[in-house]
Amino acid sequence: MLQLKDLPDAKVLRKFAERYAEVDSDSVIHYLNILRIGTELSDSLDRFLATHGLLQGRWWVLILLMREDDLTTTPSELADKSGVSRATMSGLINGLLRDGLIARQEGDVDRRSYSVKLTEAGQAKLDEVMPDYYSRVKKMMGAIPVQQRDNLLMQLMLIKEQSHVFD
Amino acid sequence: MLQLKDLPDAKVLRKFAERYAEVDSDSVIHYLNILRIGTELSDSLDRFLATHGLLQGRWWVLILLMREDDLTTTPSELADKSGVSRATMSGLINGLLRDGLIARQEGDVDRRSYSVKLTEAGQAKLDEVMPDYYSRVKKMMGAIPVQQRDNLLMQLMLIKEQSHVFD
DNA sequence: TTATTATAGTTAGCTGGCTAACTATGTCAA
DNA sequence: TTGACATAGTTAGCCAGCTAACTATAATAA
């Protein structure tokens, strides 16, 4: 999702404030920056994964599978844990099946469903990517000391909790 | 883009750390939370705009047009300022054209291009949405005092700047 | 003037979000 | 037991992101 790259400067904000009395410039700037930074962090991750021939959505699915002791779970569990719809998960799974990173197992207990299991190729791909990923995350987050990060996160969470005002 | 909803707990992190020595749990948790919160804030905005019958990408385009003194600009300018490709902007513009929120003006100066202008219907839609949007942003960001927000933003920017480690 | 390089916008194809509708199956209440 | 309701997964259609390739045009160098 597009988040504005060219953020409004003082002139633009003034223009909008003249028409819309509700403008609070600081709030707007802070908000738009947070949105934009979120996009850019995600884009960085995209680009990194692309160097390993992986797409982000599919990679999260591999990770969720690896969490399981038997490397196996159902599409609806994957959808719930990732936070996407079952329809979306259906597509992600199909991509991974095509690439041979997961395999399909027909359900026994519930005939409406099936399971997917991380394959050896899938595990190998994670073994290739995750060390690199973790060391980079560590380095990036190292820009700020842990305690400050805790505080940062708490503040972001406060904002997120307030986001119900958009409901 | 999916950002993980079910974030790893201590057990999961331990499992991954046993296999990948590079894991720094705090960094991972902080990072994943930031990504997730970015997604949720954007989703909130999506839902809000939907109540006004608007899609987020298109709405940003309307805003960019409103910035201009003549409410007019070119597709490539819109693409550059929003941070998306020209191909993507082509689609966004077509949607807005269909809805009559913008109108197309053939280019005079450069025959490779054309301009798009915010229509009265487009301005009316913004006039409907923006007061509501601004007051909600103000309320949401009010969860944290301005000075703390400044600090929060500086820290996020530090992280963003470090995100080149993913390159 | 001509050829090369750059640019504006579009299309095709891939990706991945959504909702609504659907089929198949499971659960629960009467 | 039967009907109503719920659930798992898929499909269609819309949305919006990308790249590569394309056409048309503009700018620049020779």
PDB file of N, CA and C (backbone and C1' of nucleotides) in Angstrom, chain B residues 1-2 75-76 87 90 112-113, chain C residues 6-11 16-17:
ATOM      1  N   MET B   1       0.612  -5.881   2.361  1.00  0.00           N
ATOM      2  CA  MET B   1       1.589  -6.926   2.622  1.00  0.00           C
ATOM      3  C   MET B   1       1.416  -7.468   4.034  1.00  0.00           C
ATOM      4  N   LEU B   2       1.264  -8.722   4.060  1.00  0.00           N
ATOM      5  CA  LEU B   2       1.182  -9.429   5.324  1.00  0.00           C
ATOM      6  C   LEU B   2       2.347  -9.076   6.244  1.00  0.00           C
ATOM      7  N   PRO B  75       0.854  12.464 -14.419  1.00  0.00           N
ATOM      8  CA  PRO B  75       0.972  11.124 -13.833  1.00  0.00           C
ATOM      9  C   PRO B  75       2.366  10.840 -13.269  1.00  0.00           C
ATOM     10  N   SER B  76       3.410  11.291 -13.952  1.00  0.00           N
ATOM     11  CA  SER B  76       4.744  10.978 -13.450  1.00  0.00           C
ATOM     12  C   SER B  76       5.060  11.731 -12.174  1.00  0.00           C
ATOM     13  N   ALA B  87       3.544   2.788 -13.722  1.00  0.00           N
ATOM     14  CA  ALA B  87       2.573   1.762 -14.086  1.00  0.00           C
ATOM     15  C   ALA B  87       1.446   1.714 -13.061  1.00  0.00           C
ATOM     16  N   SER B  90      -0.761   4.735 -13.211  1.00  0.00           N
ATOM     17  CA  SER B  90      -1.666   4.647 -14.356  1.00  0.00           C
ATOM     18  C   SER B  90      -2.992   4.023 -13.937  1.00  0.00           C
ATOM     19  N   ARG B 112       4.129  13.576 -24.934  1.00  0.00           N
ATOM     20  CA  ARG B 112       4.179  12.240 -24.358  1.00  0.00           C
ATOM     21  C   ARG B 112       3.239  12.115 -23.169  1.00  0.00           C
ATOM     22  N   SER B 113       2.759  13.197 -22.689  1.00  0.00           N
ATOM     23  CA  SER B 113       2.112  13.230 -21.380  1.00  0.00           C
ATOM     24  C   SER B 113       0.743  13.874 -21.438  1.00  0.00           C
TER      25      SER B 113
ATOM     26  P    DA C   6      20.890   7.309 -21.315  1.00  0.00           P
ATOM     27  O5'  DA C   6      19.554   8.169 -21.197  1.00  0.00           O
ATOM     28  C5'  DA C   6      19.638   9.594 -21.298  1.00  0.00           C
ATOM     29  C4'  DA C   6      18.254  10.182 -21.194  1.00  0.00           C
ATOM     30  C3'  DA C   6      17.405   9.598 -20.057  1.00  0.00           C
ATOM     31  O3'  DA C   6      16.833  10.690 -19.368  1.00  0.00           O
ATOM     32  C1'  DA C   6      16.212   9.486 -22.105  1.00  0.00           C
ATOM     33  P    DT C   7      15.972  10.420 -18.015  1.00  0.00           P
ATOM     34  O5'  DT C   7      14.497  10.594 -18.565  1.00  0.00           O
ATOM     35  C5'  DT C   7      14.161  11.792 -19.276  1.00  0.00           C
ATOM     36  C4'  DT C   7      12.752  11.693 -19.765  1.00  0.00           C
ATOM     37  C3'  DT C   7      11.758  11.170 -18.720  1.00  0.00           C
ATOM     38  O3'  DT C   7      10.667  12.068 -18.705  1.00  0.00           O
ATOM     39  C1'  DT C   7      11.509  10.008 -20.738  1.00  0.00           C
ATOM     40  P    DA C   8       9.562  11.997 -17.540  1.00  0.00           P
ATOM     41  O5'  DA C   8       8.259  11.554 -18.333  1.00  0.00           O
ATOM     42  C5'  DA C   8       7.665  12.444 -19.271  1.00  0.00           C
ATOM     43  C4'  DA C   8       6.337  11.853 -19.727  1.00  0.00           C
ATOM     44  C3'  DA C   8       5.518  11.238 -18.586  1.00  0.00           C
ATOM     45  O3'  DA C   8       4.168  11.632 -18.750  1.00  0.00           O
ATOM     46  C1'  DA C   8       6.017   9.583 -20.247  1.00  0.00           C
ATOM     47  P    DG C   9       3.065  11.250 -17.675  1.00  0.00           P
ATOM     48  O5'  DG C   9       2.461   9.921 -18.325  1.00  0.00           O
ATOM     49  C5'  DG C   9       1.848  10.003 -19.596  1.00  0.00           C
ATOM     50  C4'  DG C   9       1.555   8.621 -20.118  1.00  0.00           C
ATOM     51  C3'  DG C   9       0.745   7.721 -19.157  1.00  0.00           C
ATOM     52  O3'  DG C   9      -0.437   7.350 -19.830  1.00  0.00           O
ATOM     53  C1'  DG C   9       2.598   6.565 -20.094  1.00  0.00           C
ATOM     54  P    DT C  10      -1.480   6.331 -19.150  1.00  0.00           P
ATOM     55  O5'  DT C  10      -1.092   4.970 -19.872  1.00  0.00           O
ATOM     56  C5'  DT C  10      -1.141   4.904 -21.293  1.00  0.00           C
ATOM     57  C4'  DT C  10      -0.886   3.487 -21.752  1.00  0.00           C
ATOM     58  C3'  DT C  10      -1.731   2.444 -21.032  1.00  0.00           C
ATOM     59  O3'  DT C  10      -2.328   1.621 -22.018  1.00  0.00           O
ATOM     60  C1'  DT C  10       0.569   1.855 -20.953  1.00  0.00           C
ATOM     61  P    DT C  11      -3.448   0.535 -21.558  1.00  0.00           P
ATOM     62  O5'  DT C  11      -2.635  -0.825 -21.719  1.00  0.00           O
ATOM     63  C5'  DT C  11      -1.928  -1.077 -22.927  1.00  0.00           C
ATOM     64  C4'  DT C  11      -1.147  -2.361 -22.801  1.00  0.00           C
ATOM     65  C3'  DT C  11      -1.911  -3.472 -22.085  1.00  0.00           C
ATOM     66  O3'  DT C  11      -1.772  -4.650 -22.870  1.00  0.00           O
ATOM     67  C1'  DT C  11       0.205  -3.143 -21.069  1.00  0.00           C
ATOM     68  P    DG C  16       3.086 -13.709  -3.296  1.00  0.00           P
ATOM     69  O5'  DG C  16       1.981 -12.692  -2.784  1.00  0.00           O
ATOM     70  C5'  DG C  16       2.379 -11.462  -2.214  1.00  0.00           C
ATOM     71  C4'  DG C  16       1.151 -10.661  -1.889  1.00  0.00           C
ATOM     72  C3'  DG C  16       0.135 -11.439  -1.051  1.00  0.00           C
ATOM     73  O3'  DG C  16      -0.449 -10.562  -0.133  1.00  0.00           O
ATOM     74  C1'  DG C  16      -0.906 -10.587  -2.905  1.00  0.00           C
ATOM     75  P    DG C  17      -0.154 -10.559   1.398  1.00  0.00           P
ATOM     76  O5'  DG C  17      -1.291  -9.659   1.982  1.00  0.00           O
ATOM     77  C5'  DG C  17      -2.620 -10.065   1.920  1.00  0.00           C
ATOM     78  C4'  DG C  17      -3.487  -8.876   1.563  1.00  0.00           C
ATOM     79  C3'  DG C  17      -4.965  -9.193   1.688  1.00  0.00           C
ATOM     80  O3'  DG C  17      -5.361  -9.045   3.032  1.00  0.00           O
ATOM     81  C1'  DG C  17      -4.550  -8.065  -0.343  1.00  0.00           C
TER      82       DG C  17
END
